[in-house]
CSV table of C-alpha atoms in Angstrom, one decimal:
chain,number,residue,atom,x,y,z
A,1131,UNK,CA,153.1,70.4,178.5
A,1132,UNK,CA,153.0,72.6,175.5
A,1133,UNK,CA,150.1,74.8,175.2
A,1134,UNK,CA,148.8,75.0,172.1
A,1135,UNK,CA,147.3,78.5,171.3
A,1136,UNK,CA,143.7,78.2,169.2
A,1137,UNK,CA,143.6,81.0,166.8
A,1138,UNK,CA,140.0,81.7,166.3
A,1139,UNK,CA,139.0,82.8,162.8
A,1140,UNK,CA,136.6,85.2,162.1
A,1141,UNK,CA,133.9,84.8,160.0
A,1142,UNK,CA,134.5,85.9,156.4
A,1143,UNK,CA,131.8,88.7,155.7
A,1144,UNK,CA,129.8,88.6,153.0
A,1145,UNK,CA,130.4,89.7,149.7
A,1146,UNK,CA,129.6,93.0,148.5
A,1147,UNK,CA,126.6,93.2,146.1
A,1148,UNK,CA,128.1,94.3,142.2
A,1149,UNK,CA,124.1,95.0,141.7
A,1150,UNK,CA,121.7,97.3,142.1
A,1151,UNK,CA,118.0,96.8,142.8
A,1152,UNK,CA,115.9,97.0,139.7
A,1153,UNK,CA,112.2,97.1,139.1
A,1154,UNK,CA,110.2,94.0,137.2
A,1155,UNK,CA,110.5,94.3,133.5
A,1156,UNK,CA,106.7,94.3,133.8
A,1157,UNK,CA,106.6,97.7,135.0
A,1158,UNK,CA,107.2,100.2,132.8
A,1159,UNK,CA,104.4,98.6,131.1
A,1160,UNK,CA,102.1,98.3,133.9
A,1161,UNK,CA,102.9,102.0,134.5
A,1162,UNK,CA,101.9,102.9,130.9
A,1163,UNK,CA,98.1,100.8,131.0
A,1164,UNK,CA,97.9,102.6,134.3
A,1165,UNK,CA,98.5,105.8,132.8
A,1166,UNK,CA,96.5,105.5,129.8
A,1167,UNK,CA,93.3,104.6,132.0
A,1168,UNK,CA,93.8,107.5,134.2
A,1169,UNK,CA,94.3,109.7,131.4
A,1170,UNK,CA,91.1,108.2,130.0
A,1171,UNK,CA,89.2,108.8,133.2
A,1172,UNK,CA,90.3,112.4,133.6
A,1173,UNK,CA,89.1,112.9,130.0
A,1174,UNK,CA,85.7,112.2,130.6
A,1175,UNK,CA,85.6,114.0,133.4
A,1176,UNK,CA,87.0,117.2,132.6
A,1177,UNK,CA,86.0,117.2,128.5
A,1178,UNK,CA,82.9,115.2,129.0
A,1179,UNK,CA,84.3,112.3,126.7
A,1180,UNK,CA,86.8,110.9,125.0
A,1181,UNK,CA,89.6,113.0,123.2
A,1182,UNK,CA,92.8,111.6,121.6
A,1183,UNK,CA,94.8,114.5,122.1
A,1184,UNK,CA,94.1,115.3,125.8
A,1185,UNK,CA,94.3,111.6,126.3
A,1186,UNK,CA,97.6,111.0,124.6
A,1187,UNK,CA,99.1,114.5,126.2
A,1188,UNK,CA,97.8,113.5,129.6
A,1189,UNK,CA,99.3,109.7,129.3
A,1190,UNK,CA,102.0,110.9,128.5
A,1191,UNK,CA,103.1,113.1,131.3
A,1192,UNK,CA,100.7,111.1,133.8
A,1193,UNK,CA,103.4,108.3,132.5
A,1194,UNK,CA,106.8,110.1,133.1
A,1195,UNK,CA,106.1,111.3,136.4
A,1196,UNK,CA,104.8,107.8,137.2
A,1197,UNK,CA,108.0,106.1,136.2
A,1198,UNK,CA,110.1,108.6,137.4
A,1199,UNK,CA,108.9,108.5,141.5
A,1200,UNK,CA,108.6,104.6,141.4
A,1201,UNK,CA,112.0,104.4,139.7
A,1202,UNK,CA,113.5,106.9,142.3
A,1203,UNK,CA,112.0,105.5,145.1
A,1204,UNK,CA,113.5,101.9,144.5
A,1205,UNK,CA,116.2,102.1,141.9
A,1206,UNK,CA,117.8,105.4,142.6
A,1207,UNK,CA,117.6,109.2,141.0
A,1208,UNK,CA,120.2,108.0,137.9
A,1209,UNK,CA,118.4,105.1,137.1
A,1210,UNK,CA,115.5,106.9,137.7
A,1211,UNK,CA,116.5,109.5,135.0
A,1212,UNK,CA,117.9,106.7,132.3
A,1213,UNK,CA,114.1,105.1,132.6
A,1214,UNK,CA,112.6,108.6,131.6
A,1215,UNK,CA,114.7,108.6,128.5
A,1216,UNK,CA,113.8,105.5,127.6
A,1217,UNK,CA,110.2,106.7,128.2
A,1218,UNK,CA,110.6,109.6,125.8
A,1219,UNK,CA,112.0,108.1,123.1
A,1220,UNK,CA,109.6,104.9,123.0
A,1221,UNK,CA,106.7,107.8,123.2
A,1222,UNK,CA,108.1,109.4,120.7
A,1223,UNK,CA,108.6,106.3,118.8
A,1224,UNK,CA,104.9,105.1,119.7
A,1225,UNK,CA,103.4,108.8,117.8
A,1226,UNK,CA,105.8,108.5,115.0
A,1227,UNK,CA,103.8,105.4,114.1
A,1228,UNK,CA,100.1,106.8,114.9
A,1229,UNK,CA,100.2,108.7,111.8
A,1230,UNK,CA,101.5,105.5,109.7
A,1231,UNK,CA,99.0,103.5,111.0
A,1232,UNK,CA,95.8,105.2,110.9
A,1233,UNK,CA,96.8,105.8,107.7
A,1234,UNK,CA,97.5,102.2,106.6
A,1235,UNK,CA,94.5,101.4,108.5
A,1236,UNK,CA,92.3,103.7,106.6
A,1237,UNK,CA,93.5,102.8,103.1
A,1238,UNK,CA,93.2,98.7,103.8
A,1239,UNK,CA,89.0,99.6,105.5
A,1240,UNK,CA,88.6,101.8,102.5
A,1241,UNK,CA,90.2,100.4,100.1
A,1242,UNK,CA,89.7,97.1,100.7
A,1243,UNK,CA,85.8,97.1,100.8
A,1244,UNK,CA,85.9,98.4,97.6
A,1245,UNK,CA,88.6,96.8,95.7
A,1246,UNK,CA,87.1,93.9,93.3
A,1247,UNK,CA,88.5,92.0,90.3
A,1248,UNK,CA,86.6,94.2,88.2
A,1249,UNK,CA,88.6,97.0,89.2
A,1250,UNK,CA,91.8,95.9,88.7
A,1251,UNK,CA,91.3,94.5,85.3
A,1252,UNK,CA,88.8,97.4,83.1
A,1253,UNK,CA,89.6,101.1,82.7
A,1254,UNK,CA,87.2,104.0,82.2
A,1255,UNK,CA,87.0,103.4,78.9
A,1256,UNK,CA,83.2,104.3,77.9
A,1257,UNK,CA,82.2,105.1,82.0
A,1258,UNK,CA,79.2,107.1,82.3
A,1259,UNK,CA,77.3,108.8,85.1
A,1260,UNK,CA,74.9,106.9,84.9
A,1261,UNK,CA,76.1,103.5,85.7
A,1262,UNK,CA,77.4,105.4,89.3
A,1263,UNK,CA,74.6,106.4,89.8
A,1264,UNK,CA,72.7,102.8,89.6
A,1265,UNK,CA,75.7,101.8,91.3
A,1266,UNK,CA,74.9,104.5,94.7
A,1267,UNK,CA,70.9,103.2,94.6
A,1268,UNK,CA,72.0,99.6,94.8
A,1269,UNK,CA,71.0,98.7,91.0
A,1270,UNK,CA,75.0,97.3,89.8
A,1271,UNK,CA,77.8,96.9,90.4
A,1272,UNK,CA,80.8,99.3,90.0
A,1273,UNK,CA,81.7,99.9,87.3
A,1274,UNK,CA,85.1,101.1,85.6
A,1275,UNK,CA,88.5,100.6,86.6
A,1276,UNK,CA,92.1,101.6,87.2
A,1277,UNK,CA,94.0,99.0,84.9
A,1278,UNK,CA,95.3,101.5,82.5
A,1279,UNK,CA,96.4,103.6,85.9
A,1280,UNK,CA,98.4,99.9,87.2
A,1281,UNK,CA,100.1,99.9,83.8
A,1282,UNK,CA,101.0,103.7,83.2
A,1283,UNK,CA,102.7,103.4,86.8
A,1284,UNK,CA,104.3,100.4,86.2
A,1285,UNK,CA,105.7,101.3,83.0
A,1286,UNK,CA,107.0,105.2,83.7
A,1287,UNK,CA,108.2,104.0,87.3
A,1288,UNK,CA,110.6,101.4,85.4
A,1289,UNK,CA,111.6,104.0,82.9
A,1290,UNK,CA,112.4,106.6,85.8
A,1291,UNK,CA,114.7,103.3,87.6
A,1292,UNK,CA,116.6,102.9,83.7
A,1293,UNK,CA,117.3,106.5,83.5
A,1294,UNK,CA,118.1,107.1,87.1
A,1295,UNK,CA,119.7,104.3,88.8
A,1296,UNK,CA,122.5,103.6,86.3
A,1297,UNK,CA,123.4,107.7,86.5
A,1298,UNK,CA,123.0,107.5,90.3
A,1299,UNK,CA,125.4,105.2,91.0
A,1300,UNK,CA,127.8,105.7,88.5
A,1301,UNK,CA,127.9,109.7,90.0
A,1302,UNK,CA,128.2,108.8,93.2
A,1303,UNK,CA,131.3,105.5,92.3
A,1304,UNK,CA,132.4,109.0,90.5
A,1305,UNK,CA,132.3,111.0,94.2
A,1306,UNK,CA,133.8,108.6,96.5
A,1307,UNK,CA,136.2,106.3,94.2
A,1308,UNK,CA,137.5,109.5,91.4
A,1309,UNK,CA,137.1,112.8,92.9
A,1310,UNK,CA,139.3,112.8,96.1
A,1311,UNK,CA,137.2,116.4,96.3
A,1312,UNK,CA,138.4,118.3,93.4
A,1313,UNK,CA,136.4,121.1,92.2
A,1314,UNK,CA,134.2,119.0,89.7
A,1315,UNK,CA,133.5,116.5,92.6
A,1316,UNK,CA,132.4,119.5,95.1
A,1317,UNK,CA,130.3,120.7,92.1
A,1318,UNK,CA,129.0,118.0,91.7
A,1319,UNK,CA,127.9,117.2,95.2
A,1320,UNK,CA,126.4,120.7,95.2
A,1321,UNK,CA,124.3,120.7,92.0
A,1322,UNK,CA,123.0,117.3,94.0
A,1323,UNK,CA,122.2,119.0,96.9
A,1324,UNK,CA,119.9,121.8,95.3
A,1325,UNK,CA,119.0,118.9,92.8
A,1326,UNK,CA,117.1,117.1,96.4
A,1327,UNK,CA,115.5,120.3,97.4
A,1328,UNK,CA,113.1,121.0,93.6
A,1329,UNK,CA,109.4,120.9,94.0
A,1330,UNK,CA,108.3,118.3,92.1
A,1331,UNK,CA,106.3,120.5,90.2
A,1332,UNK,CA,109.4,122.2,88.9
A,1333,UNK,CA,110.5,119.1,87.6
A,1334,UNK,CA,107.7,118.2,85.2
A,1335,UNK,CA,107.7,121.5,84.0
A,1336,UNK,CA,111.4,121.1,83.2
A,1337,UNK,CA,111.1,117.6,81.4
A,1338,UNK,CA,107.9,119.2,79.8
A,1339,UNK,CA,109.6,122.0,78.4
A,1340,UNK,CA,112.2,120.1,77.1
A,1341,UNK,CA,110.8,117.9,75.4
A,1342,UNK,CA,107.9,120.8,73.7
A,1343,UNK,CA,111.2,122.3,72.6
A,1344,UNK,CA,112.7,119.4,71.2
A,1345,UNK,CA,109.3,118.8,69.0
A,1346,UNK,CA,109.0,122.2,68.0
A,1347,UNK,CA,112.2,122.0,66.5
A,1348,UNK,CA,111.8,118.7,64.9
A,1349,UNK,CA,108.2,119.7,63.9
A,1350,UNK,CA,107.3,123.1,64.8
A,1351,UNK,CA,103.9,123.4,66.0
A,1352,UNK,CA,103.4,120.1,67.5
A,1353,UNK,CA,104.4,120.8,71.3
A,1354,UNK,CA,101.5,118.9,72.2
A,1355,UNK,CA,103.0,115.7,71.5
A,1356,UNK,CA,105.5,116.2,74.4
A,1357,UNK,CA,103.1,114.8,76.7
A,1358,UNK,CA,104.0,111.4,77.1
A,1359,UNK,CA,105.2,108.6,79.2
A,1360,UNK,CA,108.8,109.1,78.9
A,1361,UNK,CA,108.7,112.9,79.2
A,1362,UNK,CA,107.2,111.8,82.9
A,1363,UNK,CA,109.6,109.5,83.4
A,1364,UNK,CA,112.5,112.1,83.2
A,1365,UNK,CA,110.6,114.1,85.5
A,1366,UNK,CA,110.6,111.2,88.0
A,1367,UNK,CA,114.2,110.7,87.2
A,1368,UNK,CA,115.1,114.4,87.7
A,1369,UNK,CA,113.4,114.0,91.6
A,1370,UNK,CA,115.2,110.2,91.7
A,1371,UNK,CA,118.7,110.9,90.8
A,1372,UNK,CA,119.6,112.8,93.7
A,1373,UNK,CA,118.2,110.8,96.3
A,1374,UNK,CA,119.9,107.5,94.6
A,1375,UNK,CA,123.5,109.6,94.6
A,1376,UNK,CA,123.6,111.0,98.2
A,1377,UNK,CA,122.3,107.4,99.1
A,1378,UNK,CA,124.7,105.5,97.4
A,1379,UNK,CA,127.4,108.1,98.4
A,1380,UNK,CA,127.0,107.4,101.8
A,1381,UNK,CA,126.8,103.5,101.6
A,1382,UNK,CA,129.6,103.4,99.5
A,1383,UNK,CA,132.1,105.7,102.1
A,1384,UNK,CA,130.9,102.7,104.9
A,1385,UNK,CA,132.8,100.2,103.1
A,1386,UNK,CA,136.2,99.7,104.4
A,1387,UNK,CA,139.4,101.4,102.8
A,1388,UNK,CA,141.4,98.0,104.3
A,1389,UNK,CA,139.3,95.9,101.6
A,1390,UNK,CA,140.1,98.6,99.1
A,1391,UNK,CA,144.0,98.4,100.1
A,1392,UNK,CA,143.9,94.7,100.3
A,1393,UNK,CA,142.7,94.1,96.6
A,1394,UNK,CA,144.9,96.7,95.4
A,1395,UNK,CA,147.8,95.3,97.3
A,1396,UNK,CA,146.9,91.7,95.1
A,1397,UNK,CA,147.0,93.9,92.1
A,1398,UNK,CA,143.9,94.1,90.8
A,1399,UNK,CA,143.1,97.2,89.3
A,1400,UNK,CA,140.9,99.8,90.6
A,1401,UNK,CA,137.8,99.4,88.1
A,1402,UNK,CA,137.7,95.8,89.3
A,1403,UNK,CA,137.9,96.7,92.7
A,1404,UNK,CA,134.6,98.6,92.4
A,1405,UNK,CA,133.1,96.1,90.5
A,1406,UNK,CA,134.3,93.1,92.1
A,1407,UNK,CA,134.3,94.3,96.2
A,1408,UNK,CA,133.0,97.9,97.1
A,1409,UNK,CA,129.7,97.3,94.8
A,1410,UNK,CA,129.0,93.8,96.1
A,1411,UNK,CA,129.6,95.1,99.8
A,1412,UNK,CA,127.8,97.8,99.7
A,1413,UNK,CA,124.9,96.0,97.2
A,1414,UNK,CA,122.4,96.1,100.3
A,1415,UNK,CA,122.1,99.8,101.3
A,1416,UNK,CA,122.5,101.1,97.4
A,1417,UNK,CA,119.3,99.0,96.8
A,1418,UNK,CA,117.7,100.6,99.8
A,1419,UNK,CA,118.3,103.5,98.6
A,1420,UNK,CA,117.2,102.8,95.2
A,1421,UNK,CA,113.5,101.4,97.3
A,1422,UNK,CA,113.5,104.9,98.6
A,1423,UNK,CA,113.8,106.8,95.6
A,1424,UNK,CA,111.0,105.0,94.0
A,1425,UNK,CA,108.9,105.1,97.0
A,1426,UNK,CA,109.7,109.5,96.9
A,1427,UNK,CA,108.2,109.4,93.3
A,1428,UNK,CA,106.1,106.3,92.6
A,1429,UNK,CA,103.0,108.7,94.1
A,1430,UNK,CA,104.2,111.9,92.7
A,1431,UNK,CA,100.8,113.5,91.4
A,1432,UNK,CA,101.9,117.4,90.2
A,1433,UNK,CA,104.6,116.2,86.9
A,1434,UNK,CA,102.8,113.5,86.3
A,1435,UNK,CA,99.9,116.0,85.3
A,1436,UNK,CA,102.2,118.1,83.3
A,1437,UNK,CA,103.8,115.4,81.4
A,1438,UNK,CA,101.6,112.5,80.7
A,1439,UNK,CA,98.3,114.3,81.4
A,1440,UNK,CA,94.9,111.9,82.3
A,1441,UNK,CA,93.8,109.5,80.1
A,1442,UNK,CA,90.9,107.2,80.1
A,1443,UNK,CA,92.1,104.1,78.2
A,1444,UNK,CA,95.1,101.4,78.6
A,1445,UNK,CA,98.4,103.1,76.4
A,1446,UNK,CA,101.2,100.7,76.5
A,1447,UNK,CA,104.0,102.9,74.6
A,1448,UNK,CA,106.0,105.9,76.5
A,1449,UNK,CA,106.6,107.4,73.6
A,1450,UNK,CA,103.3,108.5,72.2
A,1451,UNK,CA,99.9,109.4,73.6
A,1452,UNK,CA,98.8,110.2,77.4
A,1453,UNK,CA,99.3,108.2,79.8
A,1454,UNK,CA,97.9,108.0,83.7
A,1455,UNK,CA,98.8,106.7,87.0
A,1456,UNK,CA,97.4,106.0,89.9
A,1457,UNK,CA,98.1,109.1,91.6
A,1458,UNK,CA,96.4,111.1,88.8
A,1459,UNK,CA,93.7,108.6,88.7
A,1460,UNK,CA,93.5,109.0,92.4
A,1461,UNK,CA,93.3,112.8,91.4
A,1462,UNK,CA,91.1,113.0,89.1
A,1463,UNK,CA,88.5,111.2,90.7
A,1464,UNK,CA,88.2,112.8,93.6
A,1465,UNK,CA,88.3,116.6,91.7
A,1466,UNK,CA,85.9,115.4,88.6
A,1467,UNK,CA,83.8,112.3,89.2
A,1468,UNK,CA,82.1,110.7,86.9
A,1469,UNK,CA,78.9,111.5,88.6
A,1470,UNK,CA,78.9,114.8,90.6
A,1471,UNK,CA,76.6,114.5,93.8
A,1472,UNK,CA,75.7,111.5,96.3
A,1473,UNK,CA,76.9,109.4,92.8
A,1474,UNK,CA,80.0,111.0,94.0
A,1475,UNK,CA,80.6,107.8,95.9
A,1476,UNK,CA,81.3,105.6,93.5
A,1477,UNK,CA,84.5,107.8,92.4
A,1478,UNK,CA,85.5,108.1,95.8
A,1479,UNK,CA,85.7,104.5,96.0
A,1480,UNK,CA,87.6,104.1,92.8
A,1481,UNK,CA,90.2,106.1,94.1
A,1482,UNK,CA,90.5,104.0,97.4
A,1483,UNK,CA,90.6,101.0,95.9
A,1484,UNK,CA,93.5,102.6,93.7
A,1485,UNK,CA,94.9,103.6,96.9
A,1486,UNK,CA,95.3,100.8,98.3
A,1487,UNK,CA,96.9,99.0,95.0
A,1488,UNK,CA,99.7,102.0,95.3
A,1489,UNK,CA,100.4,101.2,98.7
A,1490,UNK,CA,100.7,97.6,97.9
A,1491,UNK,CA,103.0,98.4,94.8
A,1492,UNK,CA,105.4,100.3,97.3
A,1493,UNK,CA,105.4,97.3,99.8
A,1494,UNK,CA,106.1,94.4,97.0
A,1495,UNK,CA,109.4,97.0,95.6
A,1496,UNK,CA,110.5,97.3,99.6
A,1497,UNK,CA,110.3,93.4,99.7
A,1498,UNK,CA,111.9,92.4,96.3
A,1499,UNK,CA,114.2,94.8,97.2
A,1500,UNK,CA,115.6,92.8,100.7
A,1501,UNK,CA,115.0,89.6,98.5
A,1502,UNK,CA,117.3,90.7,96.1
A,1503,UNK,CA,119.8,92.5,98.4
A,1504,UNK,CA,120.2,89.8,100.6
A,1505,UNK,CA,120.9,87.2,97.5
A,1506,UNK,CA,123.3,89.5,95.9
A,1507,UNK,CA,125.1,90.6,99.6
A,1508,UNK,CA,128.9,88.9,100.0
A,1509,UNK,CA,128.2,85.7,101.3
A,1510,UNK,CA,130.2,85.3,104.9
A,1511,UNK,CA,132.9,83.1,105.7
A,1512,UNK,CA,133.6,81.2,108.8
């Protein structure tokens, strides 16, 4: 009889866990609530009320300790310390945008409530103290408007773009494509580094004194007429053209040298490369750039004043007569109303309204900006 030998097998053990344990997704969030109440809490308590920056402070720390021991006590110390990173930065991120919002939110309550057709569409052609005042005891309407301020922004704005833009870029095609860093490229790239740092200020008195000399010479004694629309413009273009180059710089050294060395490969010369590849690649962050240059000097107040001065009535021509924006209107009435005392209002609420149209202005560039970016971008293949 043969014995037959049973070989017992053990059971196989489980598999080890790749995982760690990690908290609900929920919690960092329900930590933060938690915090902010508590925070709250001890505010009244200790302060006898509510205060911002004791409560924001106090969440805030309340809040990193808080994620830091649950973390720790569950996840581990290094996941633990990963989660307060990622608590400082979003905190950080979170009072980066206070600012930007109260700040929106004031000029859309302001602004807003006093903003009317009538506004947008009259200047302060004939305005008289007067008609504020009937306005403050409830008699009219406002009165007056900021059309001539939409215009003159408009108008110099575009005229600062057609100086600056074409320069810009063509400097900074110059930098990356031409110079391979010879001495007029370095040059270059350091006149456009003191070029970012001028007050604006500096700059209007620069395109103002220019263009005084230029009429004295042509017609001595009339310096006066150097105040115009297109003298502000080349002050805007001054404070524009360096922003647009170091922009454009850096955009244009992201595009690939491997597309550069393909087309060159094909035989197509270099000029058409530009045109045809590195421009249309890089067409989205140049025209960001461009947004940001026009947001930097679209509510420039101090050159504005020294080029174009303040004027009253609707000037369509750059090249003759004064000319205001909406930062100068903004300016002006809140340093010389109309009507000086509680009639004060009324100008005060003029230059909301026109406060709120410049923020606008800046938000419908930004979008036509994408719009065109992403039509104009290379269109990707499969």
């Amino acid at each position: 009889m043969t014995t037959m030998n049973t070989i017992t097998e053990a059971p196989a053990s489980k598999p080890a866990k790749l995982t760690s344990k990690q908290l609900p997704k929920a919690t960092p969030w329900v930590v933060a609530v938690a915090s902010i109440i508590v925070a709250i809490v001890i505010s009244f308590i200790a302060f006898g009320g509510f205060n911002i920056p004791v409560v924001a402070v106090l969440a805030g720390l309340i809040n990193a300790i808080a994620v830091f021991a649950v973390s720790a006590s569950y996840e581990g110390r290094r996941k633990a310390v990963d989660r307060i990173a990622t608590t400082i930065v979003t905190s950080t991120f979170v009072l980066a945008c206070v600012p930007l919002i109260s700040l929106l939110w004031l000029t859309v309550s302001k602004g807003g409530a006093a903003i009317s057709g009538d506004l947008l569409t009259r200047t302060m052609l004939g305005m008289k103290g007067v008609l504020d005042q009937q306005y403050v005891a409830g008699e009219a309407t406002l009165a007056g408007g900021f059309y001539h301020a939409i215009v003159g922004t408009v108008l110099i704005t575009l005229a600062a773009c057609v100086i600056s833009i074409p320069i810009g870029v063509l400097t900074a095609i110059y930098l990356v494509e031409y110079s391979n860093k010879n001495r007029l490229g370095k040059a270059i790239t350091f006149l456009v580094d003191v070029m970012t740092g001028i007050p604006s200020i500096v700059a209007g008195l620069f395109a103002f004194a220019l263009f005084s000399t230029i009429a004295n010479v042509l017609m001595p004694g009339s310096a006066g007429i150097a105040k115009t629309g297109f003298t502000a413009a080349v002050a805007l273009s001054v404070l524009m053209i360096p922003i647009v180059v170091r922009n454009t710089e850096e955009i244009l050294r992201l595009v690939p040298m491997d597309l550069r060395e393909a087309s060159y490969a094909l035989g197509v010369p270099k000029w058409k490369t530009i045109v045809k590849i590195v421009l249309p690649t890089s067409v989205s962050g140049i025209l960001s750039g461009v947004t940001i240059a026009i947001a930097r000097v679209i509510g420039e107040t101090a050159p504005i004043m020294v080029t174009a001065g303040f004027a009253k009535t609707l000037n369509w021509n750059l090249f003759s007569g004064w000319m205001s924006t909406l930062p100068t209107f903004i300016y002006d009435s809140q340093l010389r109303p109309v009507s000086p005392g509680a009639a004060a209002l009324a100008s005060s609420e003029r230059a909301w309204a026109a406060a709120l149209v410049l923020v606008a202005l800046v938000m419908v560039l930004n979008l036509l900006a994408r719009i065109i970016a992403k039509v104009l971008a290379p269109k990707a293949g499969r």
